[in-house]
Tab-separated table of C-alpha atoms in Angstrom:
chain	number	residue	atom	x	y	z
F	162	UNK	CA	-33.423	-152.704	62.225
F	163	UNK	CA	-34.467	-148.939	63.078
F	164	UNK	CA	-37.138	-146.806	61.890
F	165	UNK	CA	-36.567	-143.032	61.683
F	166	UNK	CA	-38.007	-139.737	60.600
F	167	UNK	CA	-36.127	-137.723	58.251
F	168	UNK	CA	-36.542	-134.966	55.751
F	169	UNK	CA	-33.853	-136.262	53.030
F	170	UNK	CA	-34.091	-139.155	50.864
F	171	UNK	CA	-31.074	-141.256	50.607
F	172	UNK	CA	-31.891	-144.940	51.000
F	173	UNK	CA	-31.116	-147.428	48.215
F	174	UNK	CA	-34.693	-148.388	48.133
F	175	UNK	CA	-37.819	-145.993	47.728
F	176	UNK	CA	-41.303	-146.579	48.091
F	177	UNK	CA	-43.710	-144.747	45.597
F	178	UNK	CA	-47.302	-145.183	46.053
F	179	UNK	CA	-50.227	-144.409	43.800
F	180	UNK	CA	-53.979	-144.112	44.588
F	181	UNK	CA	-56.830	-145.103	42.124
F	182	UNK	CA	-57.402	-142.384	39.474
F	183	UNK	CA	-54.372	-140.495	40.500
F	184	UNK	CA	-50.679	-139.800	39.425
F	185	UNK	CA	-48.064	-141.297	41.654
F	186	UNK	CA	-46.481	-139.341	44.176
F	187	UNK	CA	-42.702	-139.154	43.066
F	188	UNK	CA	-41.580	-136.154	45.404
F	189	UNK	CA	-38.102	-134.990	44.284
F	190	UNK	CA	-37.370	-137.550	42.130
F	191	UNK	CA	-35.695	-136.360	38.716
F	192	UNK	CA	-37.997	-135.702	36.045
F	193	UNK	CA	-37.024	-138.390	33.704
F	194	UNK	CA	-37.447	-141.075	36.521
F	195	UNK	CA	-40.927	-139.440	37.486
F	196	UNK	CA	-42.096	-139.820	33.792
F	197	UNK	CA	-41.086	-143.353	33.898
F	198	UNK	CA	-42.859	-144.140	37.038
F	199	UNK	CA	-46.055	-142.577	35.841
F	200	UNK	CA	-45.631	-144.780	32.649
F	201	UNK	CA	-45.349	-148.060	34.582
F	202	UNK	CA	-48.313	-146.849	36.569
F	203	UNK	CA	-50.353	-146.673	33.539
F	204	UNK	CA	-49.005	-149.936	32.009
F	205	UNK	CA	-51.430	-152.890	32.090
F	206	UNK	CA	-49.229	-154.892	34.154
F	207	UNK	CA	-49.902	-152.426	37.003
F	208	UNK	CA	-53.160	-151.838	38.694
F	209	UNK	CA	-53.381	-149.362	41.740
F	210	UNK	CA	-55.547	-151.631	43.752
F	211	UNK	CA	-54.308	-151.816	47.221
F	212	UNK	CA	-51.062	-153.751	47.510
F	213	UNK	CA	-50.288	-154.328	43.663
F	214	UNK	CA	-46.481	-153.924	43.417
F	215	UNK	CA	-43.929	-153.272	40.616
F	216	UNK	CA	-40.031	-152.907	41.068
F	217	UNK	CA	-38.244	-150.642	38.935
F	218	UNK	CA	-34.214	-150.446	39.058
F	219	UNK	CA	-33.674	-147.005	37.084
F	220	UNK	CA	-29.677	-147.365	36.869
F	221	UNK	CA	-29.135	-143.475	37.211
F	222	UNK	CA	-27.219	-141.950	39.830
F	223	UNK	CA	-29.646	-139.194	40.556
F	224	UNK	CA	-32.257	-141.860	41.629
F	225	UNK	CA	-32.520	-144.652	44.001
F	226	UNK	CA	-31.076	-147.912	43.089
F	227	UNK	CA	-34.565	-149.657	43.501
F	228	UNK	CA	-38.322	-148.126	43.168
F	229	UNK	CA	-41.093	-150.014	44.448
F	230	UNK	CA	-44.183	-148.616	42.942
F	231	UNK	CA	-47.260	-149.844	45.396
F	232	UNK	CA	-51.061	-149.307	44.560
F	233	UNK	CA	-52.930	-147.756	47.631
F	234	UNK	CA	-56.536	-148.432	46.119
F	235	UNK	CA	-59.027	-145.884	46.612
F	236	UNK	CA	-57.977	-142.801	48.541
F	237	UNK	CA	-61.332	-142.295	50.329
F	238	UNK	CA	-60.483	-146.065	51.630
F	239	UNK	CA	-57.008	-145.408	52.992
F	240	UNK	CA	-56.769	-146.327	56.579
F	241	UNK	CA	-54.152	-146.946	59.401
F	242	UNK	CA	-54.416	-150.490	58.943
F	243	UNK	CA	-53.550	-150.173	55.236
F	244	UNK	CA	-50.522	-147.853	56.247
F	245	UNK	CA	-49.527	-150.532	58.534
F	246	UNK	CA	-49.827	-153.302	55.840
F	247	UNK	CA	-48.174	-150.944	53.346
F	248	UNK	CA	-45.178	-150.612	55.379
F	249	UNK	CA	-45.009	-154.543	55.868
F	250	UNK	CA	-44.989	-155.048	52.294
F	251	UNK	CA	-42.753	-152.357	51.292
F	252	UNK	CA	-40.023	-153.686	54.159
F	253	UNK	CA	-40.452	-157.247	52.669
F	254	UNK	CA	-39.678	-156.079	49.160
F	255	UNK	CA	-36.614	-154.100	50.356
F	256	UNK	CA	-35.397	-157.172	51.915
F	257	UNK	CA	-35.990	-159.471	48.721
F	258	UNK	CA	-34.001	-156.460	46.949
F	259	UNK	CA	-31.304	-156.812	49.752
F	260	UNK	CA	-31.424	-152.988	50.124
F	261	UNK	CA	-29.816	-151.880	53.199
F	262	UNK	CA	-32.538	-148.947	53.600
F	263	UNK	CA	-36.023	-147.911	52.547
F	264	UNK	CA	-37.364	-144.530	52.541
F	265	UNK	CA	-41.319	-144.136	52.590
F	266	UNK	CA	-42.593	-140.711	51.662
F	267	UNK	CA	-45.286	-139.831	54.421
F	268	UNK	CA	-46.502	-136.850	52.146
F	269	UNK	CA	-48.084	-139.093	49.991
F	270	UNK	CA	-50.226	-140.620	52.474
F	271	UNK	CA	-50.737	-137.547	54.698
F	272	UNK	CA	-54.184	-135.996	55.103
F	273	UNK	CA	-55.898	-139.371	54.591
F	274	UNK	CA	-55.470	-140.223	58.208
F	275	UNK	CA	-53.937	-137.841	60.874
F	276	UNK	CA	-50.030	-137.468	61.353
F	277	UNK	CA	-49.738	-139.339	64.816
F	278	UNK	CA	-51.745	-142.399	63.654
F	279	UNK	CA	-50.071	-142.456	60.202
F	280	UNK	CA	-46.501	-142.260	62.002
F	281	UNK	CA	-47.656	-144.917	64.316
F	282	UNK	CA	-48.923	-147.345	61.718
F	283	UNK	CA	-45.924	-147.088	59.531
F	284	UNK	CA	-43.546	-147.792	62.374
F	285	UNK	CA	-45.439	-150.424	63.623
F	286	UNK	CA	-45.993	-152.008	60.070
F	287	UNK	CA	-42.121	-152.038	59.258
F	288	UNK	CA	-40.791	-153.317	62.684
F	289	UNK	CA	-43.533	-156.211	62.741
F	290	UNK	CA	-42.716	-157.268	59.390
F	291	UNK	CA	-38.908	-157.188	60.290
F	292	UNK	CA	-39.433	-159.949	63.124
F	293	UNK	CA	-38.363	-163.318	62.358
F	294	UNK	CA	-37.723	-166.293	64.903
F	295	UNK	CA	-34.448	-167.969	63.780
F	296	UNK	CA	-32.119	-168.026	66.737
F	297	UNK	CA	-31.717	-171.605	66.803
F	298	UNK	CA	-30.941	-172.031	63.167
F	299	UNK	CA	-27.126	-172.043	62.483
F	300	UNK	CA	-25.584	-169.924	59.891
F	301	UNK	CA	-28.711	-167.913	59.574
F	302	UNK	CA	-28.848	-164.869	57.321
F	303	UNK	CA	-29.094	-161.570	58.988
F	304	UNK	CA	-31.926	-159.003	57.833
F	305	UNK	CA	-30.251	-157.131	55.153
F	306	UNK	CA	-32.456	-153.947	55.881
F	307	UNK	CA	-30.826	-151.870	58.296
F	308	UNK	CA	-33.366	-148.979	58.401
F	309	UNK	CA	-36.508	-147.722	57.292
F	310	UNK	CA	-36.557	-143.867	56.793
F	311	UNK	CA	-40.039	-142.078	57.067
F	312	UNK	CA	-39.795	-138.886	55.016
F	313	UNK	CA	-41.691	-136.118	56.565
F	314	UNK	CA	-41.669	-133.644	59.518
F	315	UNK	CA	-43.816	-132.564	62.276
F	316	UNK	CA	-44.111	-133.417	66.057
F	317	UNK	CA	-47.310	-135.538	65.519
F	318	UNK	CA	-45.516	-137.718	62.744
F	319	UNK	CA	-42.579	-138.072	65.220
F	320	UNK	CA	-44.776	-138.957	68.174
F	321	UNK	CA	-46.516	-141.703	66.310
F	322	UNK	CA	-43.395	-143.342	64.948
F	323	UNK	CA	-42.127	-143.305	68.580
F	324	UNK	CA	-45.372	-144.938	69.768
F	325	UNK	CA	-45.418	-147.252	66.845
F	326	UNK	CA	-41.788	-148.223	67.890
F	327	UNK	CA	-42.731	-149.267	71.392
F	328	UNK	CA	-45.885	-150.967	70.252
F	329	UNK	CA	-44.073	-153.041	67.781
F	330	UNK	CA	-41.158	-153.839	70.249
F	331	UNK	CA	-43.706	-155.194	72.733
F	332	UNK	CA	-45.740	-157.135	70.298
F	333	UNK	CA	-42.457	-158.576	69.257
F	334	UNK	CA	-41.422	-159.456	72.767
F	335	UNK	CA	-44.748	-161.460	72.930
F	336	UNK	CA	-44.089	-163.254	69.631
F	337	UNK	CA	-40.396	-164.142	71.149
F	338	UNK	CA	-42.048	-165.390	74.353
F	339	UNK	CA	-44.616	-167.625	72.343
F	340	UNK	CA	-42.019	-168.869	69.707
F	341	UNK	CA	-39.668	-170.182	72.273
F	342	UNK	CA	-39.746	-174.199	72.662
F	343	UNK	CA	-41.517	-175.380	75.897
F	344	UNK	CA	-38.302	-177.159	76.956
F	345	UNK	CA	-37.053	-173.577	77.170
F	346	UNK	CA	-40.081	-171.659	78.056
F	347	UNK	CA	-40.984	-173.394	81.306
F	348	UNK	CA	-43.135	-171.542	84.117
F	349	UNK	CA	-39.970	-170.471	85.764
F	350	UNK	CA	-38.350	-168.878	82.572
F	351	UNK	CA	-41.583	-167.052	81.711
F	352	UNK	CA	-41.416	-165.434	85.168
F	353	UNK	CA	-37.946	-164.608	84.726
F	354	UNK	CA	-38.737	-163.075	81.176
F	355	UNK	CA	-41.768	-161.283	82.850
F	356	UNK	CA	-38.843	-159.869	85.537
F	357	UNK	CA	-36.528	-158.758	82.819
F	358	UNK	CA	-39.139	-157.066	81.179
F	359	UNK	CA	-40.336	-155.284	84.260
F	360	UNK	CA	-37.044	-153.948	84.988
F	361	UNK	CA	-36.457	-152.826	81.532
F	362	UNK	CA	-39.456	-150.862	80.675
F	363	UNK	CA	-40.325	-149.845	84.169
F	364	UNK	CA	-43.115	-151.918	85.842
F	365	UNK	CA	-43.512	-153.857	89.129
F	366	UNK	CA	-43.012	-157.692	88.981
F	367	UNK	CA	-44.060	-160.184	91.929
F	368	UNK	CA	-43.618	-163.858	91.339
F	369	UNK	CA	-45.194	-166.520	93.673
F	370	UNK	CA	-44.037	-170.093	93.643
F	371	UNK	CA	-45.981	-173.276	94.614
F	372	UNK	CA	-46.184	-172.674	98.102
F	373	UNK	CA	-47.273	-169.020	97.443
F	374	UNK	CA	-49.872	-170.303	95.180
F	375	UNK	CA	-51.081	-172.767	97.650
F	376	UNK	CA	-51.377	-170.011	100.248
F	377	UNK	CA	-53.794	-167.970	98.239
F	378	UNK	CA	-55.997	-171.226	97.823
F	379	UNK	CA	-55.737	-171.717	94.335
F	380	UNK	CA	-56.584	-175.087	94.114
F	381	UNK	CA	-57.878	-175.411	90.437
F	382	UNK	CA	-54.543	-174.022	89.356
F	383	UNK	CA	-52.688	-176.143	91.338
F	384	UNK	CA	-54.856	-179.135	89.983
F	385	UNK	CA	-53.623	-178.220	86.463
F	386	UNK	CA	-50.056	-177.844	87.437
F	387	UNK	CA	-49.372	-180.895	89.713
F	388	UNK	CA	-48.409	-183.385	87.212
F	389	UNK	CA	-45.514	-181.609	85.682
F	390	UNK	CA	-41.973	-181.685	86.863
F	391	UNK	CA	-41.767	-178.096	86.205
F	392	UNK	CA	-43.354	-175.950	89.112
F	393	UNK	CA	-46.022	-173.526	88.507
F	394	UNK	CA	-45.540	-169.889	88.911
F	395	UNK	CA	-47.966	-167.101	89.804
F	396	UNK	CA	-46.694	-163.837	88.010
F	397	UNK	CA	-48.079	-160.413	88.922
F	398	UNK	CA	-47.184	-157.145	87.281
F	399	UNK	CA	-48.228	-153.698	88.136
F	400	UNK	CA	-48.145	-150.323	86.627
F	401	UNK	CA	-49.667	-147.608	89.048
F	402	UNK	CA	-49.771	-144.786	86.203
F	403	UNK	CA	-52.873	-142.898	88.148
F	404	UNK	CA	-52.206	-143.481	91.539
F	405	UNK	CA	-55.022	-140.865	92.634
F	406	UNK	CA	-57.613	-143.101	90.953
F	407	UNK	CA	-59.121	-146.434	92.606
F	408	UNK	CA	-59.961	-147.675	88.998
F	409	UNK	CA	-57.675	-150.704	88.241
F	410	UNK	CA	-57.732	-152.443	84.767
F	411	UNK	CA	-56.719	-156.237	85.503
F	412	UNK	CA	-55.133	-157.923	82.413
F	413	UNK	CA	-55.202	-161.910	82.892
F	414	UNK	CA	-53.401	-164.181	80.341
F	415	UNK	CA	-53.686	-167.910	80.013
F	416	UNK	CA	-50.023	-169.185	80.825
F	417	UNK	CA	-49.856	-172.859	79.761
F	418	UNK	CA	-46.284	-173.173	78.881
F	419	UNK	CA	-47.025	-176.639	77.373
F	420	UNK	CA	-50.484	-178.322	77.117
F	421	UNK	CA	-50.340	-182.246	76.395
F	422	UNK	CA	-54.094	-182.439	77.264
F	423	UNK	CA	-53.271	-184.225	80.491
F	424	UNK	CA	-54.931	-187.568	80.907
F	425	UNK	CA	-57.085	-186.688	78.182
F	426	UNK	CA	-54.065	-186.741	75.941
F	427	UNK	CA	-54.172	-184.846	72.687
F	428	UNK	CA	-53.428	-186.871	69.430
F	429	UNK	CA	-50.115	-186.064	68.012
F	430	UNK	CA	-51.126	-183.628	65.504
F	431	UNK	CA	-53.015	-181.483	68.129
F	432	UNK	CA	-50.022	-181.281	70.307
F	433	UNK	CA	-48.166	-179.462	67.494
F	434	UNK	CA	-48.234	-175.911	68.496
F	435	UNK	CA	-48.851	-176.435	72.068
F	436	UNK	CA	-45.772	-174.410	73.127
F	437	UNK	CA	-47.851	-171.501	72.104
F	438	UNK	CA	-50.569	-172.323	74.657
F	439	UNK	CA	-49.162	-169.173	76.739
F	440	UNK	CA	-49.734	-166.716	73.922
F	441	UNK	CA	-52.277	-164.978	76.188
F	442	UNK	CA	-49.730	-164.559	78.729
F	443	UNK	CA	-47.083	-163.347	76.386
F	444	UNK	CA	-49.668	-160.753	75.182
F	445	UNK	CA	-50.053	-159.345	78.823
F	446	UNK	CA	-46.428	-159.054	79.482
F	447	UNK	CA	-45.963	-157.328	76.268
F	448	UNK	CA	-48.913	-155.205	76.782
F	449	UNK	CA	-47.519	-154.282	80.259
F	450	UNK	CA	-44.202	-153.439	78.594
F	451	UNK	CA	-45.765	-150.916	76.276
F	452	UNK	CA	-48.053	-149.397	78.895
F	453	UNK	CA	-45.281	-148.695	80.969
F	454	UNK	CA	-43.008	-147.480	78.274
F	455	UNK	CA	-45.353	-144.947	77.124
F	456	UNK	CA	-46.202	-144.116	80.602
F	457	UNK	CA	-49.959	-144.494	80.412
F	458	UNK	CA	-51.918	-142.757	82.918
F	459	UNK	CA	-53.963	-145.598	84.213
F	460	UNK	CA	-53.484	-148.305	86.857
F	461	UNK	CA	-53.196	-151.711	85.200
F	462	UNK	CA	-52.396	-155.266	86.534
F	463	UNK	CA	-51.295	-158.073	84.887
F	464	UNK	CA	-51.789	-161.740	86.245
F	465	UNK	CA	-50.404	-164.898	84.596
F	466	UNK	CA	-51.075	-168.389	86.104
F	467	UNK	CA	-48.171	-170.197	84.461
F	468	UNK	CA	-47.848	-174.122	84.386
F	469	UNK	CA	-47.815	-177.062	82.036
F	470	UNK	CA	-50.589	-179.458	81.528
F	471	UNK	CA	-49.020	-183.008	81.505
F	472	UNK	CA	-50.063	-186.570	82.210
F	473	UNK	CA	-48.373	-188.454	85.132
F	474	UNK	CA	-49.671	-190.397	88.403
F	475	UNK	CA	-50.346	-187.307	90.032
F	476	UNK	CA	-52.244	-185.743	87.405
F	477	UNK	CA	-55.801	-184.478	87.820
F	478	UNK	CA	-58.452	-186.630	86.427
F	479	UNK	CA	-61.822	-186.851	84.569
F	480	UNK	CA	-64.575	-186.985	87.429
F	481	UNK	CA	-62.388	-185.306	89.900
F	482	UNK	CA	-64.116	-182.448	91.753
F	483	UNK	CA	-61.757	-179.258	92.466
F	484	UNK	CA	-61.925	-176.326	94.550
F	485	UNK	CA	-60.907	-172.610	93.449
F	486	UNK	CA	-59.720	-169.420	94.945
F	487	UNK	CA	-63.455	-168.005	94.714
F	488	UNK	CA	-64.485	-171.006	96.893
F	489	UNK	CA	-66.352	-172.727	94.087
F	490	UNK	CA	-66.122	-176.257	93.294
F	491	UNK	CA	-65.447	-177.348	89.830
F	492	UNK	CA	-66.299	-180.902	88.311
F	493	UNK	CA	-63.703	-181.934	85.998
F	494	UNK	CA	-65.097	-183.622	82.805
F	495	UNK	CA	-62.055	-183.311	80.454
F	496	UNK	CA	-58.764	-182.458	81.781
F	497	UNK	CA	-57.679	-180.881	78.002
F	498	UNK	CA	-60.220	-178.118	79.084
F	499	UNK	CA	-57.702	-177.000	81.433
F	500	UNK	CA	-56.947	-173.332	80.443
F	501	UNK	CA	-60.189	-172.148	82.053
F	502	UNK	CA	-59.346	-173.571	85.375
F	503	UNK	CA	-56.117	-171.843	85.542
F	504	UNK	CA	-57.879	-168.556	84.432
F	505	UNK	CA	-60.709	-168.992	87.005
F	506	UNK	CA	-58.102	-168.828	89.915
F	507	UNK	CA	-56.056	-165.902	88.027
F	508	UNK	CA	-59.323	-163.728	87.510
F	509	UNK	CA	-60.164	-164.428	91.042
F	510	UNK	CA	-56.777	-163.214	92.275
F	511	UNK	CA	-57.126	-160.125	90.127
F	512	UNK	CA	-60.263	-159.146	91.791
F	513	UNK	CA	-59.653	-160.205	95.192
F	514	UNK	CA	-56.075	-160.022	95.406
F	515	UNK	CA	-55.373	-157.019	93.598
F	516	UNK	CA	-58.745	-154.999	93.507
F	517	UNK	CA	-59.219	-155.060	89.689
F	518	UNK	CA	-62.162	-153.131	88.938
F	519	UNK	CA	-62.600	-154.142	85.430
F	520	UNK	CA	-61.113	-157.475	84.119
F	521	UNK	CA	-59.808	-158.486	80.666
F	522	UNK	CA	-58.620	-162.231	80.041
F	523	UNK	CA	-57.108	-163.254	77.098
F	524	UNK	CA	-56.437	-166.736	76.262
F	525	UNK	CA	-55.813	-169.639	73.551
F	526	UNK	CA	-59.004	-171.327	74.971
F	527	UNK	CA	-60.858	-173.200	72.253
F	528	UNK	CA	-60.588	-174.832	69.102
F	529	UNK	CA	-64.372	-174.028	68.491
F	530	UNK	CA	-63.074	-170.148	67.959
F	531	UNK	CA	-60.765	-171.388	65.264
F	532	UNK	CA	-63.557	-173.334	63.558
F	533	UNK	CA	-65.879	-170.174	63.700
F	534	UNK	CA	-63.242	-167.290	62.923
F	535	UNK	CA	-60.222	-169.126	61.643
F	536	UNK	CA	-57.138	-166.938	61.694
F	537	UNK	CA	-58.661	-163.791	61.244
F	538	UNK	CA	-60.955	-162.618	64.120
F	539	UNK	CA	-60.729	-162.763	68.078
F	540	UNK	CA	-63.852	-164.163	69.479
F	541	UNK	CA	-65.054	-161.889	72.365
F	542	UNK	CA	-67.417	-162.220	75.457
F	543	UNK	CA	-68.439	-159.165	77.310
F	544	UNK	CA	-70.783	-158.411	80.160
F	545	UNK	CA	-70.814	-154.925	79.903
F	546	UNK	CA	-71.755	-152.958	76.714
F	547	UNK	CA	-69.362	-149.663	77.560
F	548	UNK	CA	-66.310	-151.779	78.267
F	549	UNK	CA	-66.912	-153.527	74.900
F	550	UNK	CA	-67.374	-150.285	73.243
F	551	UNK	CA	-63.965	-149.294	74.523
F	552	UNK	CA	-62.430	-152.728	73.287
F	553	UNK	CA	-63.781	-152.009	69.870
F	554	UNK	CA	-62.182	-148.552	69.712
F	555	UNK	CA	-59.047	-150.215	70.933
F	556	UNK	CA	-59.279	-153.065	68.217
F	557	UNK	CA	-59.688	-150.723	65.688
F	558	UNK	CA	-56.644	-148.585	66.519
F	559	UNK	CA	-54.507	-151.872	66.788
F	560	UNK	CA	-55.961	-153.206	63.511
F	561	UNK	CA	-56.740	-156.380	65.424
F	562	UNK	CA	-60.191	-157.594	64.323
F	563	UNK	CA	-62.871	-158.773	67.038
F	564	UNK	CA	-66.407	-160.006	67.186
F	565	UNK	CA	-68.526	-160.346	70.043
F	566	UNK	CA	-70.359	-163.496	70.870
F	567	UNK	CA	-74.166	-163.770	72.808
F	568	UNK	CA	-73.774	-164.817	76.481
F	569	UNK	CA	-77.469	-165.478	76.931
F	570	UNK	CA	-78.551	-167.123	80.275
F	571	UNK	CA	-79.194	-170.236	78.420
F	572	UNK	CA	-75.678	-170.745	77.615
F	573	UNK	CA	-74.994	-170.965	81.557
F	574	UNK	CA	-77.307	-173.869	81.828
F	575	UNK	CA	-74.682	-175.912	79.593
F	576	UNK	CA	-71.941	-175.759	82.184
F	577	UNK	CA	-74.220	-176.543	85.414
F	578	UNK	CA	-72.998	-179.661	86.947
F	579	UNK	CA	-74.987	-181.975	89.016
F	580	UNK	CA	-72.091	-182.564	91.387
F	581	UNK	CA	-70.474	-179.351	91.778
F	582	UNK	CA	-71.028	-175.548	91.504
F	583	UNK	CA	-69.899	-175.742	87.670
F	584	UNK	CA	-68.274	-178.076	85.219
F	585	UNK	CA	-65.330	-177.376	82.811
F	586	UNK	CA	-67.046	-178.423	79.732
F	587	UNK	CA	-70.597	-177.908	77.973
F	588	UNK	CA	-72.979	-180.261	77.936
F	589	UNK	CA	-74.135	-179.698	74.177
F	590	UNK	CA	-71.894	-177.474	72.095
F	591	UNK	CA	-71.409	-173.747	72.112
F	592	UNK	CA	-67.696	-174.546	73.206
F	593	UNK	CA	-66.185	-171.024	72.918
F	594	UNK	CA	-69.169	-169.396	74.635
F	595	UNK	CA	-69.371	-171.731	77.476
F	596	UNK	CA	-65.481	-171.765	77.888
F	597	UNK	CA	-65.688	-167.828	78.233
F	598	UNK	CA	-68.809	-167.979	80.610
F	599	UNK	CA	-66.964	-170.610	82.922
F	600	UNK	CA	-64.283	-167.871	83.277
F	601	UNK	CA	-66.896	-164.993	83.691
F	602	UNK	CA	-68.407	-166.996	86.599
F	603	UNK	CA	-65.327	-166.118	88.661
F	604	UNK	CA	-65.149	-162.081	88.035
F	605	UNK	CA	-67.549	-161.365	90.722
F	606	UNK	CA	-69.586	-159.303	88.552
F	607	UNK	CA	-66.977	-156.723	87.565
F	608	UNK	CA	-67.098	-155.510	83.859
F	609	UNK	CA	-65.281	-158.117	82.039
F	610	UNK	CA	-63.982	-158.967	78.461
F	611	UNK	CA	-63.037	-162.452	77.445
F	612	UNK	CA	-60.736	-162.658	74.256
F	613	UNK	CA	-60.426	-166.069	72.993
F	614	UNK	CA	-57.163	-165.975	70.697
F	615	UNK	CA	-56.948	-169.616	69.574
F	616	UNK	CA	-56.947	-168.639	65.900
F	617	UNK	CA	-55.391	-165.276	65.924
F	618	UNK	CA	-52.253	-166.024	67.918
F	619	UNK	CA	-50.363	-168.168	65.505
F	620	UNK	CA	-50.155	-168.185	61.671
F	621	UNK	CA	-49.303	-171.019	59.503
F	622	UNK	CA	-47.976	-168.684	56.740
F	623	UNK	CA	-46.912	-164.928	56.645
F	624	UNK	CA	-49.138	-162.020	56.396
F	625	UNK	CA	-48.657	-158.387	55.320
F	626	UNK	CA	-46.771	-157.737	58.835
F	627	UNK	CA	-47.433	-160.758	60.654
F	628	UNK	CA	-44.826	-163.729	60.537
F	629	UNK	CA	-45.395	-167.461	60.204
F	630	UNK	CA	-45.805	-168.463	64.091
F	631	UNK	CA	-46.481	-166.232	66.808
F	632	UNK	CA	-48.455	-162.982	65.726
F	633	UNK	CA	-48.461	-161.212	69.382
F	634	UNK	CA	-52.055	-160.265	68.841
F	635	UNK	CA	-53.607	-158.437	71.636
F	636	UNK	CA	-50.736	-156.488	72.958
F	637	UNK	CA	-51.459	-153.496	71.060
F	638	UNK	CA	-55.309	-153.795	71.540
F	639	UNK	CA	-54.861	-154.104	75.317
F	640	UNK	CA	-52.585	-150.877	75.388
F	641	UNK	CA	-55.198	-148.912	73.643
F	642	UNK	CA	-58.014	-150.098	76.054
F	643	UNK	CA	-55.699	-148.850	78.661
F	644	UNK	CA	-55.210	-145.545	77.214
F	645	UNK	CA	-58.993	-145.388	76.026
F	646	UNK	CA	-59.889	-145.932	79.797
F	647	UNK	CA	-58.014	-142.999	80.660
F	648	UNK	CA	-59.896	-140.634	78.431
């Protein structure tokens, strides 16, 4: 599917919008059709509250075959996120109608938010809603909607559409990587996908095998990886968009391509979905694609420690004490708290190996984050207020909600070990906070952000523009963060 800017309406389906207390914006539609739409808008069956929808099939040659009337709510409350949802919902209505094309009139929405932001949000919403992972279904039906046309003109609107398309493409890349089954998406396969993305979008990729990982002293990472027949990979991606600057943003994604729990084996129902335990890695690969494609003037390094956590005679065990790249010892009290071990070495490498001056890690890390925030909000820990403020700005631009958790010193007492420098589980609750603080213990006091996407990376039902399954959460937030840091 494509999204294009045009000044001529010609698609078989047309989106007409209506704010509360205002007449629908019908543009160049014939007078009789305009009158009919206004009557529909005033009907008791329709409410102009955001998302309310009615479909009209006029049956006149001068009019589109289908008119989708959609409420926008109060004009003063319209936002980029609502534009994104609007485009996603409109696309889904067009798909239901089997319309080959959909027109969206930007003039009805312009002035509420700036043209660049509007174009970006509409393009994102339509393209994100078009995603469906069905490649393994024989005889699958193709998407009937071939194009979404945004009616309007201007350089800012055009630039916004182009940005939105790039960001949606990168998000959909992350979704594909996460949705792939684990028998396909092994650590080696994930590394190849990163290399292909680098070649396509223009960022450097370096992959280290098990011997290369061992040479770096990544003992915690290798402890998790050693039970699997699929060997680990360390994936490093680089975009040097500002070579004169010494500032480097490190993006570190958890890359467990399958997590059985290891010897602390998960029950069957908890294993369902564990192919998605590399959603953080997928998000980092997607973010690097967007950053490179849109040529962000910033230095960004992506790091992924990719492996599987499996049971076998070689598996690491409860009560083991393992080393790490940073030289710290770790007491293992749960082999299903493995992601933080791989992240410990990955963030250490980002700082020591790639000279990152700021670090963000993103991971499907704790079930406690799902208990707290469900599928709606990403949990965040931060050790730097200014860095977190930039993340807030970025998440608002992306429409991806976040919430900062406390990180008082008392929480660190919960991961102190009697036998090693740190333990990999909490002594007493605060699971999301202590898991994040464990990772933060390895960033060498650099400004640091930790995003726990255990809930937000995967949906069990469709959203306005998110599919059932992988959401690609974090891609657009990390892109905007890189660009915000450039300002």
